[in-house]
Structures are given as C-alpha cells and as structure tokens.
GROMACS .gro file of C-alpha atoms in nm:
model
  447
    1MET     CA    1  -0.267  -2.247  -0.457
    2LYS     CA    2  -0.515  -2.041  -0.662
    3PHE     CA    3  -0.471  -1.666  -0.668
    4ILE     CA    4  -0.815  -1.596  -0.815
    5SER     CA    5  -1.127  -1.752  -0.664
    6ARG     CA    6  -1.329  -1.953  -0.916
    7GLY     CA    7  -1.653  -1.798  -0.800
    8SER     CA    8  -1.550  -1.453  -0.923
    9VAL     CA    9  -1.455  -1.560  -1.278
   10PRO     CA   10  -1.723  -1.614  -1.549
   11ASP     CA   11  -1.606  -1.960  -1.660
   12GLU     CA   12  -1.351  -2.229  -1.588
   13GLU     CA   13  -1.125  -2.146  -1.883
   14ARG     CA   14  -1.086  -1.786  -1.770
   15TRP     CA   15  -1.033  -1.897  -1.412
   16THR     CA   16  -0.739  -2.110  -1.530
   17ILE     CA   17  -0.593  -1.829  -1.743
   18TYR     CA   18  -0.603  -1.566  -1.470
   19ASN     CA   19  -0.447  -1.800  -1.219
   20LYS     CA   20  -0.173  -1.872  -1.474
   21ILE     CA   21  -0.113  -1.498  -1.503
   22GLY     CA   22  -0.124  -1.469  -1.127
   23TRP     CA   23   0.155  -1.723  -1.083
   24ARG     CA   24   0.370  -1.538  -1.335
   25ILE     CA   25   0.345  -1.181  -1.205
   26LEU     CA   26   0.186  -1.162  -0.860
   27PRO     CA   27   0.469  -1.325  -0.656
   28LEU     CA   28   0.724  -1.074  -0.787
   29ILE     CA   29   0.488  -0.780  -0.738
   30LEU     CA   30   0.415  -0.904  -0.385
   31ILE     CA   31   0.786  -0.943  -0.304
   32GLY     CA   32   0.862  -0.597  -0.443
   33TYR     CA   33   0.587  -0.431  -0.244
   34THR     CA   34   0.685  -0.621   0.071
   35ILE     CA   35   1.041  -0.491   0.038
   36ALA     CA   36   0.905  -0.140  -0.028
   37CYS     CA   37   0.706  -0.154   0.297
   38ILE     CA   38   1.003  -0.291   0.492
   39ASP     CA   39   1.240  -0.025   0.357
   40ARG     CA   40   0.985   0.249   0.421
   41LEU     CA   41   0.902   0.145   0.776
   42ASN     CA   42   1.224  -0.007   0.910
   43VAL     CA   43   1.299   0.343   1.037
   44SER     CA   44   1.033   0.284   1.306
   45PHE     CA   45   1.250   0.004   1.448
   46ALA     CA   46   1.580   0.181   1.378
   47LYS     CA   47   1.451   0.471   1.590
   48LEU     CA   48   1.475   0.256   1.903
   49GLN     CA   49   1.858   0.277   1.878
   50MET     CA   50   1.921   0.552   1.625
   51ALA     CA   51   1.740   0.832   1.809
   52ALA     CA   52   1.997   0.845   2.089
   53ASP     CA   53   2.290   0.800   1.850
   54ILE     CA   54   2.210   1.096   1.624
   55GLY     CA   55   2.009   1.312   1.868
   56LEU     CA   56   1.648   1.270   1.751
   57SER     CA   57   1.358   1.384   1.970
   58ASN     CA   58   1.010   1.236   1.918
   59ALA     CA   59   0.901   1.542   1.718
   60MET     CA   60   1.220   1.535   1.508
   61TYR     CA   61   1.169   1.166   1.436
   62GLY     CA   62   0.808   1.230   1.335
   63PHE     CA   63   0.924   1.506   1.100
   64GLY     CA   64   1.196   1.288   0.948
   65ALA     CA   65   0.964   0.988   0.910
   66GLY     CA   66   0.710   1.210   0.738
   67ILE     CA   67   0.941   1.406   0.506
   68PHE     CA   68   0.979   1.087   0.302
   69PHE     CA   69   0.631   1.159   0.170
   70ILE     CA   70   0.714   1.510   0.053
   71GLY     CA   71   0.965   1.375  -0.198
   72TYR     CA   72   0.731   1.085  -0.271
   73CYS     CA   73   0.434   1.309  -0.346
   74ILE     CA   74   0.629   1.556  -0.562
   75CYS     CA   75   0.740   1.278  -0.799
   76GLU     CA   76   0.443   1.040  -0.784
   77ILE     CA   77   0.233   1.166  -1.075
   78PRO     CA   78   0.527   1.227  -1.314
   79SER     CA   79   0.660   0.881  -1.230
   80ASN     CA   80   0.332   0.708  -1.317
   81MET     CA   81   0.304   0.903  -1.642
   82ILE     CA   82   0.653   0.786  -1.738
   83LEU     CA   83   0.562   0.427  -1.647
   84HIS     CA   84   0.257   0.441  -1.874
   85ARG     CA   85   0.477   0.562  -2.161
   86VAL     CA   86   0.791   0.346  -2.125
   87GLY     CA   87   0.636   0.034  -1.972
   88ALA     CA   88   0.615  -0.106  -1.621
   89ARG     CA   89   0.900  -0.351  -1.667
   90LEU     CA   90   1.168  -0.083  -1.712
   91TRP     CA   91   1.028   0.173  -1.474
   92LEU     CA   92   0.949  -0.053  -1.178
   93ALA     CA   93   1.301  -0.201  -1.205
   94ARG     CA   94   1.455   0.147  -1.208
   95ILE     CA   95   1.255   0.252  -0.903
   96MET     CA   96   1.357  -0.050  -0.696
   97ILE     CA   97   1.727  -0.034  -0.776
   98VAL     CA   98   1.758   0.337  -0.691
   99TRP     CA   99   1.560   0.319  -0.368
  100GLY     CA  100   1.764   0.017  -0.256
  101VAL     CA  101   2.087   0.214  -0.298
  102ILE     CA  102   1.950   0.511  -0.100
  103SER     CA  103   1.817   0.285   0.175
  104VAL     CA  104   2.163   0.133   0.218
  105ALA     CA  105   2.317   0.482   0.230
  106THR     CA  106   2.100   0.565   0.533
  107MET     CA  107   2.332   0.353   0.747
  108PHE     CA  108   2.594   0.628   0.729
  109ILE     CA  109   2.387   0.917   0.870
  110ALA     CA  110   2.522   1.091   1.179
  111THR     CA  111   2.297   1.397   1.224
  112PRO     CA  112   1.923   1.477   1.212
  113LEU     CA  113   1.980   1.685   0.896
  114GLN     CA  114   2.134   1.389   0.715
  115PHE     CA  115   1.838   1.179   0.830
  116TYR     CA  116   1.596   1.433   0.681
  117VAL     CA  117   1.784   1.454   0.349
  118LEU     CA  118   1.804   1.079   0.291
  119ARG     CA  119   1.443   1.024   0.393
  120PHE     CA  120   1.341   1.288   0.138
  121LEU     CA  121   1.556   1.128  -0.133
  122LEU     CA  122   1.416   0.784  -0.051
  123GLY     CA  123   1.068   0.924  -0.113
  124VAL     CA  124   1.178   1.067  -0.448
  125ALA     CA  125   1.332   0.734  -0.550
  126GLU     CA  126   1.037   0.518  -0.444
  127ALA     CA  127   0.772   0.748  -0.595
  128GLY     CA  128   0.557   0.566  -0.844
  129PHE     CA  129   0.614   0.209  -0.732
  130TYR     CA  130   0.286   0.163  -0.545
  131PRO     CA  131   0.050   0.329  -0.798
  132GLY     CA  132   0.262   0.192  -1.082
  133ALA     CA  133   0.229  -0.165  -0.958
  134LEU     CA  134  -0.145  -0.118  -0.906
  135LEU     CA  135  -0.178   0.025  -1.256
  136TYR     CA  136   0.026  -0.267  -1.390
  137LEU     CA  137  -0.230  -0.511  -1.248
  138THR     CA  138  -0.502  -0.339  -1.452
  139TYR     CA  139  -0.308  -0.434  -1.768
  140TRP     CA  140  -0.362  -0.802  -1.683
  141PHE     CA  141  -0.674  -0.845  -1.467
  142PRO     CA  142  -1.028  -0.729  -1.562
  143ARG     CA  143  -1.275  -0.596  -1.312
  144PHE     CA  144  -1.419  -0.931  -1.205
  145ALA     CA  145  -1.076  -1.054  -1.083
  146ARG     CA  146  -0.898  -0.728  -1.003
  147GLY     CA  147  -0.993  -0.704  -0.637
  148GLN     CA  148  -0.831  -1.038  -0.561
  149ALA     CA  149  -0.520  -0.956  -0.766
  150THR     CA  150  -0.492  -0.626  -0.578
  151SER     CA  151  -0.533  -0.805  -0.245
  152ILE     CA  152  -0.230  -1.025  -0.320
  153MET     CA  153  -0.014  -0.716  -0.372
  154LEU     CA  154  -0.154  -0.545  -0.061
  155LEU     CA  155  -0.049  -0.846   0.146
  156GLY     CA  156   0.295  -0.687   0.121
  157THR     CA  157   0.206  -0.454   0.407
  158ASN     CA  158   0.126  -0.753   0.627
  159PHE     CA  159   0.427  -0.955   0.518
  160ALA     CA  160   0.642  -0.650   0.594
  161SER     CA  161   0.504  -0.648   0.948
  162LEU     CA  162   0.521  -1.026   0.977
  163LEU     CA  163   0.881  -1.052   0.854
  164GLY     CA  164   1.011  -0.703   0.914
  165GLY     CA  165   0.956  -0.696   1.288
  166PRO     CA  166   1.140  -1.016   1.383
  167LEU     CA  167   1.404  -0.948   1.116
  168ALA     CA  168   1.465  -0.596   1.244
  169GLY     CA  169   1.479  -0.718   1.602
  170SER     CA  170   1.722  -0.995   1.513
  171ILE     CA  171   1.952  -0.769   1.313
  172MET     CA  172   1.954  -0.486   1.565
  173SER     CA  173   2.012  -0.709   1.867
  174GLY     CA  174   2.228  -0.977   1.705
  175LEU     CA  175   2.460  -0.757   1.498
  176ASN     CA  176   2.481  -0.453   1.725
  177GLY     CA  177   2.851  -0.366   1.747
  178ALA     CA  178   2.961  -0.613   1.476
  179GLY     CA  179   3.228  -0.458   1.255
  180GLY     CA  180   3.207  -0.140   1.458
  181TRP     CA  181   2.853  -0.068   1.333
  182ARG     CA  182   2.541  -0.027   1.540
  183GLY     CA  183   2.244  -0.258   1.493
  184TRP     CA  184   2.037   0.008   1.316
  185GLN     CA  185   2.317   0.055   1.060
  186TRP     CA  186   2.317  -0.317   0.981
  187LEU     CA  187   1.939  -0.293   0.951
  188PHE     CA  188   1.954  -0.038   0.669
  189LEU     CA  189   2.229  -0.232   0.491
  190LEU     CA  190   2.069  -0.577   0.502
  191GLU     CA  191   1.717  -0.457   0.425
  192GLY     CA  192   1.822  -0.222   0.144
  193LEU     CA  193   2.019  -0.466  -0.071
  194PRO     CA  194   1.721  -0.694  -0.156
  195ALA     CA  195   1.548  -0.404  -0.334
  196VAL     CA  196   1.837  -0.386  -0.581
  197LEU     CA  197   1.829  -0.760  -0.645
  198VAL     CA  198   1.452  -0.774  -0.693
  199GLY     CA  199   1.472  -0.471  -0.922
  200VAL     CA  200   1.698  -0.672  -1.151
  201ALA     CA  201   1.455  -0.967  -1.134
  202VAL     CA  202   1.165  -0.739  -1.230
  203TRP     CA  203   1.352  -0.637  -1.547
  204VAL     CA  204   1.424  -0.999  -1.636
  205VAL     CA  205   1.087  -1.161  -1.554
  206LEU     CA  206   0.802  -0.914  -1.603
  207ARG     CA  207   0.638  -0.825  -1.934
  208ASN     CA  208   0.444  -0.507  -2.006
  209GLY     CA  209   0.115  -0.675  -2.101
  210PRO     CA  210  -0.060  -0.988  -2.230
  211ARG     CA  211   0.051  -0.936  -2.590
  212ASP     CA  212   0.417  -0.936  -2.478
  213ALA     CA  213   0.381  -1.259  -2.278
  214LYS     CA  214   0.512  -1.554  -2.481
  215TRP     CA  215   0.401  -1.786  -2.201
  216LEU     CA  216   0.038  -1.710  -2.297
  217GLY     CA  217  -0.101  -1.883  -2.604
  218ALA     CA  218  -0.265  -1.679  -2.880
  219LYS     CA  219  -0.614  -1.780  -2.766
  220GLU     CA  220  -0.532  -1.693  -2.405
  221GLN     CA  221  -0.401  -1.352  -2.512
  222ASP     CA  222  -0.722  -1.292  -2.707
  223ILE     CA  223  -0.939  -1.382  -2.409
  224VAL     CA  224  -0.751  -1.153  -2.169
  225THR     CA  225  -0.730  -0.858  -2.407
  226GLY     CA  226  -1.098  -0.909  -2.492
  227ASP     CA  227  -1.196  -0.898  -2.125
  228LEU     CA  228  -0.988  -0.584  -2.072
  229ALA     CA  229  -1.138  -0.421  -2.381
  230ALA     CA  230  -1.487  -0.502  -2.254
  231ASP     CA  231  -1.400  -0.326  -1.928
  232GLN     CA  232  -1.290  -0.016  -2.117
  233ALA     CA  233  -1.600  -0.023  -2.338
  234SER     CA  234  -1.822  -0.027  -2.029
  235GLN     CA  235  -1.678   0.313  -1.934
  236GLY     CA  236  -1.839   0.473  -2.236
  237GLY     CA  237  -1.716   0.814  -2.343
  238HIS     CA  238  -1.530   0.910  -2.028
  239GLY     CA  239  -1.205   1.089  -2.104
  240HIS     CA  240  -0.887   0.888  -2.107
  241GLY     CA  241  -0.615   1.154  -2.142
  242TYR     CA  242  -0.368   1.231  -1.864
  243GLY     CA  243  -0.556   1.545  -1.763
  244ASP     CA  244  -0.900   1.387  -1.751
  245ALA     CA  245  -0.835   1.235  -1.409
  246PHE     CA  246  -0.824   1.588  -1.263
  247ARG     CA  247  -1.181   1.648  -1.384
  248ASN     CA  248  -1.317   1.318  -1.254
  249VAL     CA  249  -1.523   1.369  -0.937
  250ASN     CA  250  -1.491   1.002  -0.839
  251ILE     CA  251  -1.112   1.024  -0.846
  252TRP     CA  252  -1.126   1.321  -0.610
  253PHE     CA  253  -1.352   1.131  -0.372
  254LEU     CA  254  -1.100   0.847  -0.375
  255VAL     CA  255  -0.823   1.100  -0.300
  256LEU     CA  256  -1.004   1.212   0.015
  257ILE     CA  257  -1.103   0.860   0.120
  258ASN     CA  258  -0.746   0.740   0.073
  259PHE     CA  259  -0.614   1.038   0.271
  260CYS     CA  260  -0.830   0.941   0.569
  261ASN     CA  261  -0.725   0.576   0.549
  262LEU     CA  262  -0.354   0.656   0.512
  263CYS     CA  263  -0.362   0.896   0.806
  264ILE     CA  264  -0.472   0.598   1.014
  265LEU     CA  265  -0.222   0.364   0.845
  266TYR     CA  266   0.089   0.578   0.890
  267GLY     CA  267  -0.020   0.709   1.225
  268ILE     CA  268  -0.023   0.350   1.347
  269LEU     CA  269   0.266   0.196   1.153
  270PHE     CA  270   0.532   0.458   1.223
  271TRP     CA  271   0.452   0.450   1.595
  272GLN     CA  272   0.354   0.086   1.635
  273PRO     CA  273   0.690  -0.035   1.777
  274THR     CA  274   0.688   0.254   2.024
  275ILE     CA  275   0.325   0.178   2.123
  276ILE     CA  276   0.405  -0.191   2.171
  277THR     CA  277   0.713  -0.113   2.379
  278GLN     CA  278   0.523   0.138   2.593
  279VAL     CA  279   0.229  -0.090   2.680
  280SER     CA  280   0.418  -0.420   2.708
  281GLY     CA  281   0.767  -0.324   2.822
  282ALA     CA  282   0.909  -0.555   2.552
  283GLY     CA  283   1.266  -0.526   2.423
  284VAL     CA  284   1.360  -0.472   2.060
  285PHE     CA  285   1.344  -0.838   1.956
  286ASP     CA  286   1.018  -0.914   2.140
  287THR     CA  287   0.863  -0.597   1.997
  288GLY     CA  288   0.939  -0.732   1.651
  289LEU     CA  289   0.771  -1.062   1.732
  290ILE     CA  290   0.462  -0.888   1.866
  291ALA     CA  291   0.444  -0.668   1.554
  292ALA     CA  292   0.464  -0.984   1.343
  293ALA     CA  293   0.180  -1.151   1.535
  294ILE     CA  294  -0.038  -0.843   1.487
  295ALA     CA  295  -0.005  -0.881   1.107
  296VAL     CA  296  -0.145  -1.235   1.082
  297LEU     CA  297  -0.522  -1.178   1.109
  298PRO     CA  298  -0.525  -0.876   0.871
  299MET     CA  299  -0.375  -1.102   0.602
  300ALA     CA  300  -0.668  -1.344   0.621
  301THR     CA  301  -0.913  -1.053   0.638
  302LEU     CA  302  -0.769  -0.902   0.321
  303ILE     CA  303  -0.803  -1.221   0.115
  304LEU     CA  304  -1.156  -1.297   0.237
  305TYR     CA  305  -1.263  -0.936   0.188
  306ALA     CA  306  -1.133  -0.937  -0.170
  307ARG     CA  307  -1.321  -1.254  -0.259
  308SER     CA  308  -1.641  -1.125  -0.102
  309SER     CA  309  -1.616  -0.793  -0.285
  310ASP     CA  310  -1.533  -0.949  -0.623
  311ARG     CA  311  -1.805  -1.215  -0.602
  312SER     CA  312  -2.076  -0.965  -0.513
  313ASP     CA  313  -1.926  -0.680  -0.722
  314GLU     CA  314  -2.011  -0.466  -0.417
  315ARG     CA  315  -1.765  -0.196  -0.308
  316ARG     CA  316  -1.962   0.071  -0.121
  317TRP     CA  317  -2.059  -0.113   0.197
  318HIS     CA  318  -1.734  -0.307   0.197
  319GLY     CA  319  -1.557   0.030   0.213
  320VAL     CA  320  -1.777   0.153   0.497
  321MET     CA  321  -1.715  -0.165   0.698
  322GLY     CA  322  -1.340  -0.124   0.654
  323PHE     CA  323  -1.353   0.219   0.818
  324ALA     CA  324  -1.590   0.081   1.085
  325MET     CA  325  -1.329  -0.178   1.186
  326SER     CA  326  -1.065   0.095   1.216
  327LEU     CA  327  -1.302   0.305   1.427
  328CYS     CA  328  -1.369   0.022   1.672
  329GLY     CA  329  -1.001  -0.052   1.720
  330LEU     CA  330  -0.900   0.312   1.766
  331VAL     CA  331  -1.173   0.382   2.021
  332LEU     CA  332  -1.074   0.070   2.216
  333ALA     CA  333  -0.708   0.178   2.225
  334ALA     CA  334  -0.798   0.534   2.325
  335ALA     CA  335  -1.034   0.419   2.602
  336LEU     CA  336  -0.793   0.162   2.754
  337PRO     CA  337  -0.444   0.303   2.680
  338ASN     CA  338  -0.274   0.123   2.969
  339ASN     CA  339  -0.430  -0.219   2.916
  340THR     CA  340  -0.172  -0.424   2.727
  341TRP     CA  341  -0.412  -0.679   2.578
  342ALA     CA  342  -0.671  -0.417   2.482
  343VAL     CA  343  -0.414  -0.206   2.299
  344LEU     CA  344  -0.263  -0.504   2.119
  345ALA     CA  345  -0.609  -0.629   2.019
  346SER     CA  346  -0.696  -0.281   1.897
  347LEU     CA  347  -0.386  -0.275   1.675
  348VAL     CA  348  -0.502  -0.601   1.514
  349ILE     CA  349  -0.853  -0.463   1.453
  350VAL     CA  350  -0.724  -0.133   1.313
  351ASN     CA  351  -0.486  -0.311   1.077
  352CYS     CA  352  -0.773  -0.529   0.952
  353GLY     CA  353  -0.977  -0.217   0.881
  354ILE     CA  354  -0.693  -0.037   0.706
  355GLN     CA  355  -0.622  -0.332   0.477
  356ALA     CA  356  -0.987  -0.388   0.390
  357THR     CA  357  -1.037  -0.020   0.306
  358SER     CA  358  -0.719  -0.003   0.095
  359LEU     CA  359  -0.839  -0.299  -0.110
  360ILE     CA  360  -1.168  -0.127  -0.193
  361ILE     CA  361  -1.002   0.206  -0.273
  362PHE     CA  362  -0.756   0.062  -0.523
  363SER     CA  363  -0.999  -0.171  -0.694
  364LEU     CA  364  -1.196   0.137  -0.808
  365PRO     CA  365  -0.979   0.379  -1.013
  366ALA     CA  366  -0.972   0.161  -1.326
  367ILE     CA  367  -1.353   0.143  -1.310
  368PHE     CA  368  -1.388   0.521  -1.317
  369ALA     CA  369  -1.095   0.603  -1.551
  370ARG     CA  370  -0.909   0.438  -1.838
  371GLY     CA  371  -0.584   0.456  -2.028
  372ALA     CA  372  -0.360   0.749  -1.941
  373SER     CA  373  -0.637   0.887  -1.720
  374ALA     CA  374  -0.617   0.574  -1.505
  375ALA     CA  375  -0.239   0.617  -1.476
  376THR     CA  376  -0.286   0.975  -1.356
  377GLY     CA  377  -0.578   0.873  -1.135
  378PHE     CA  378  -0.383   0.605  -0.947
  379ALA     CA  379  -0.094   0.847  -0.898
  380LEU     CA  380  -0.319   1.135  -0.793
  381ILE     CA  381  -0.494   0.921  -0.533
  382THR     CA  382  -0.168   0.799  -0.382
  383THR     CA  383   0.012   1.133  -0.418
  384LEU     CA  384  -0.236   1.348  -0.229
  385GLY     CA  385  -0.325   1.063   0.004
  386ASN     CA  386   0.038   1.020   0.098
  387PHE     CA  387   0.062   1.374   0.232
  388SER     CA  388  -0.094   1.199   0.530
  389GLY     CA  389   0.234   1.012   0.564
  390TYR     CA  390   0.400   1.343   0.639
  391ALA     CA  391   0.126   1.494   0.853
  392SER     CA  392   0.008   1.197   1.058
  393PRO     CA  393   0.336   1.073   1.217
  394TYR     CA  394   0.444   1.433   1.285
  395VAL     CA  395   0.115   1.535   1.448
  396ILE     CA  396   0.107   1.217   1.656
  397GLY     CA  397   0.463   1.288   1.774
  398ILE     CA  398   0.358   1.636   1.886
  399LEU     CA  399   0.041   1.508   2.057
  400ARG     CA  400   0.239   1.242   2.241
  401GLU     CA  401   0.494   1.494   2.366
  402ASN     CA  402   0.222   1.733   2.482
  403THR     CA  403  -0.011   1.475   2.641
  404GLY     CA  404   0.232   1.204   2.751
  405GLY     CA  405   0.038   0.926   2.576
  406PHE     CA  406  -0.140   0.814   2.262
  407SER     CA  407  -0.508   0.844   2.362
  408THR     CA  408  -0.562   1.187   2.206
  409ALA     CA  409  -0.399   1.072   1.884
  410PHE     CA  410  -0.617   0.760   1.875
  411PHE     CA  411  -0.933   0.968   1.912
  412ALA     CA  412  -0.817   1.200   1.632
  413LEU     CA  413  -0.760   0.902   1.401
  414ALA     CA  414  -1.102   0.763   1.501
  415ALA     CA  415  -1.264   1.088   1.383
  416LEU     CA  416  -1.092   1.043   1.046
  417SER     CA  417  -1.234   0.692   1.014
  418VAL     CA  418  -1.585   0.835   1.059
  419LEU     CA  419  -1.516   1.099   0.794
  420GLY     CA  420  -1.380   0.834   0.556
  421ALA     CA  421  -1.692   0.619   0.595
  422PHE     CA  422  -1.919   0.916   0.514
  423LEU     CA  423  -1.713   0.995   0.204
  424VAL     CA  424  -1.755   0.636   0.084
  425LEU     CA  425  -2.132   0.664   0.129
  426LEU     CA  426  -2.144   0.996  -0.059
  427MET     CA  427  -1.918   0.899  -0.352
  428PRO     CA  428  -2.127   0.941  -0.672
  429GLY     CA  429  -1.983   0.646  -0.863
  430LEU     CA  430  -2.038   0.405  -0.575
  431ARG     CA  431  -2.393   0.529  -0.528
  432ALA     CA  432  -2.457   0.470  -0.899
  433MET     CA  433  -2.312   0.118  -0.877
  434GLN     CA  434  -2.534   0.047  -0.576
  435ARG     CA  435  -2.845   0.164  -0.763
  436GLU     CA  436  -2.756  -0.049  -1.065
  437ARG     CA  437  -2.707  -0.356  -0.846
  438ALA     CA  438  -3.040  -0.293  -0.670
  439GLY     CA  439  -3.206  -0.271  -1.012
  440GLY     CA  440  -3.051  -0.599  -1.126
  441ASN     CA  441  -2.843  -0.443  -1.403
  442ALA     CA  442  -2.470  -0.452  -1.469
  443PRO     CA  443  -2.294  -0.211  -1.234
  444ALA     CA  444  -2.225   0.135  -1.374
  445ALA     CA  445  -1.868   0.240  -1.436
  446ALA     CA  446  -1.918   0.597  -1.327
  447GLU     CA  447  -2.174   0.870  -1.291
   0.00000   0.00000   0.00000
C-alpha cells in the first residue's frame, strides 16, 4: 500500500521517502482520529437507550450533544499554541488519555445535568487534537503531498461510521443488562478505554519532526526539511507569529467555509441514527450496520479527491464541487423524506460532499500561513467552525420537534451548502492560485 500517489511527488526518491514517513505516522494518526470520532459521536447511538433512562427530550439531547463544542472551542486555540511550543508527541498523548478517562466516566451519568457537564468536559479535554494532528502533518509533508496525507487522517470520520455503528449496536444489544449495566453504559466504557491506550502509543511512537526521526537517514532528513523550507519560502514575507493568523483574510474565509461544512456534518452525524431508524424502522443493531454501509463510498471519494487535487494543485473548484455534492444529497432527502432508499442514498451523497470539502479546507491553512501563525490558523478555523457543532444539532432538534420531521432541517443545511460554495469562489487566496495556474506559473501562496 502506498499512502502518497507517485503522480503528485516530483521524483521517485521523494515518493519513496514520503511513503516511508506515511507508514510511520499516518496509521497512528488515523487510529487516534477514528477513536476521537467514535468517542465524540457514540452519544448519537447511546441516545437510543439513554434518553429514556435519564429523561432526555430531543431538544435536551441536541443541547447536550452540542455543548461538547462550547468546551472544545474555548480551549482549541490555547491547546494548539501549547502543542506548537511543547511538541505534538507530548500534547497529543495528553489529550487522548484525558478524553478517554472522561468518556469512560460518562457511563455513570444519571441526570440531564450530569450529561451536560461531562459533554462539556469532554470537549475541553479533546480540544486541540484535530487541528493539532493536522498541524503535525505539516511538519512532515510539503504542499505537493499534503492533501493525500490529510485525506488519510480524515478517513477517521468514515472508519468511525464504518466501525462505530456496528460496534455500538453490538455492545448496546449484546451487553444490555450485563453486570447490572445498561447497553449504553457499556458503550461508553468499551469505547473510551482505547483512547487511553492509543494515547500511550502516541507518546512512545511519534516524533516531533523529521530531525527527531532516527528512522530517517541524514539525506532523507535533508530532502524533507528542504521541501518544507521551500514551502515556507514560497509564502514570502507573510507574518508567522501567533497573532498574524487573526489578520489573515484567507484564514477568516476558511473559518466561514468550515463553519458551513461543519453545520452540515454535525447536523447529519448527530441525527443520522435517528434518521435511519425513522425511515427504515431498523433496530439498534441494524441501524449500526446501515450507518456503516453509508460510510463506504465517502472513503473512496476522499482518497480519489485528494489525489486529484494534489496532482492538479487545484483547490478552488474541488471545494465548490464538495459543497455541490452536499447540496444534491440534502435536497433529495428534503424532497423525499419518507422514501427509505432516497434518504439513505442522500446520506451517502452528503457524506461524500462533506469529506471532499473538509479535505480541501484543511489542505489550505499551511499555504496561507506558516510557523506559529499556522498553528493559530488551524485552531482558529476549527474553533469557530466547531461552534456549528453546538448550534446545528440543537437547531435541528428544535425544528424536528416543531415540524415532526427532518425536511425543514435538510433545506436549511442545503442553503448553507450554497453559501459555502460562494465563499470558496470568493476567497482571495484561491482566486489568486487560480489565476496563477491559468497563467502557467507556480501557484501563489496567498494574496
């Protein structure tokens, strides 16, 4: 298996080096992000039993699912700044171990208030993992290979759906009542512990950068650091302090674009088991299997999209097409809300669009910022974007209670996909890159 497509790398020697790096760091990053997605979203399956046990209404569940992102957003930027100072190895390990402990503790909640508190604390604990891991990839992979490296990490969302659904269904149905605990309690226990174990593995295996990697030869280290230095040089005199990201117009465009995409993502993911159950009448276990099947095609889309974008060094229209896929799926679901196959197909299409758009978004910050500014930029994009994780599930819960279905919510998310596509088209840095490509020159780093 080759992580990085040969066509995107300037020569065979580099292609071999970056695949060597990929084998060393990408599997662990992928596993960590997969566990993060499972631990973040297993509440959507736990709700199917937990809501009645602790007295959660749909609106209360939406609020509790979303409050995770308040804690997450408060701590996101400080967390990434600390990571840039102390190194990814230590900080990513710390994040995983603490969030694993809190996830396990969720099994003991008995009231809605306790649910809110632990969801908030889980957000605080997990803050910084996603932008930190993305930033970490920029320490190893230059621009011409970064999209594909990013796509491997983003597969974690799909693996979480592929594995998390059947796993959640099996645990909740197979262990319900075992040891006097409900299935949802076993779910939090068995899906929280792996985060602690992988956190320890991150500390043991990862290194902070190419110069710390004894498994790279001196020549290989020189090639990688040279490629990364060339990337930074192409950004000219753009500021690279922590505060410079706040003055970078391209970063702010990415904040808004990411907000639109994450509204769609969390609006779908936190309600997907409920949507599947409503349109298909499936039980807990079958709902998990259906959710897993929905994740398969987006995985292939993500890999192919990354290779296409890296080979062509084109991001603007790839971003627009990602939002276009989401729009098509959401309109289909809204127009045929009672048609089982139409809704399930729409969930596949929307997930393809979300993944494709996320790839483009997070292959861009290190082009428009560098050094500490890139660390702040990644965190700023995910921090403000993740407020959607609070707003979107909550608003959808209210709309469902007031309308009795999901059609209105689907149309609202479709409008956000249109807005996101227009923001991609208007983004100054992407317009500059498009003009440079049309003129046959090396793409510009920023305007």
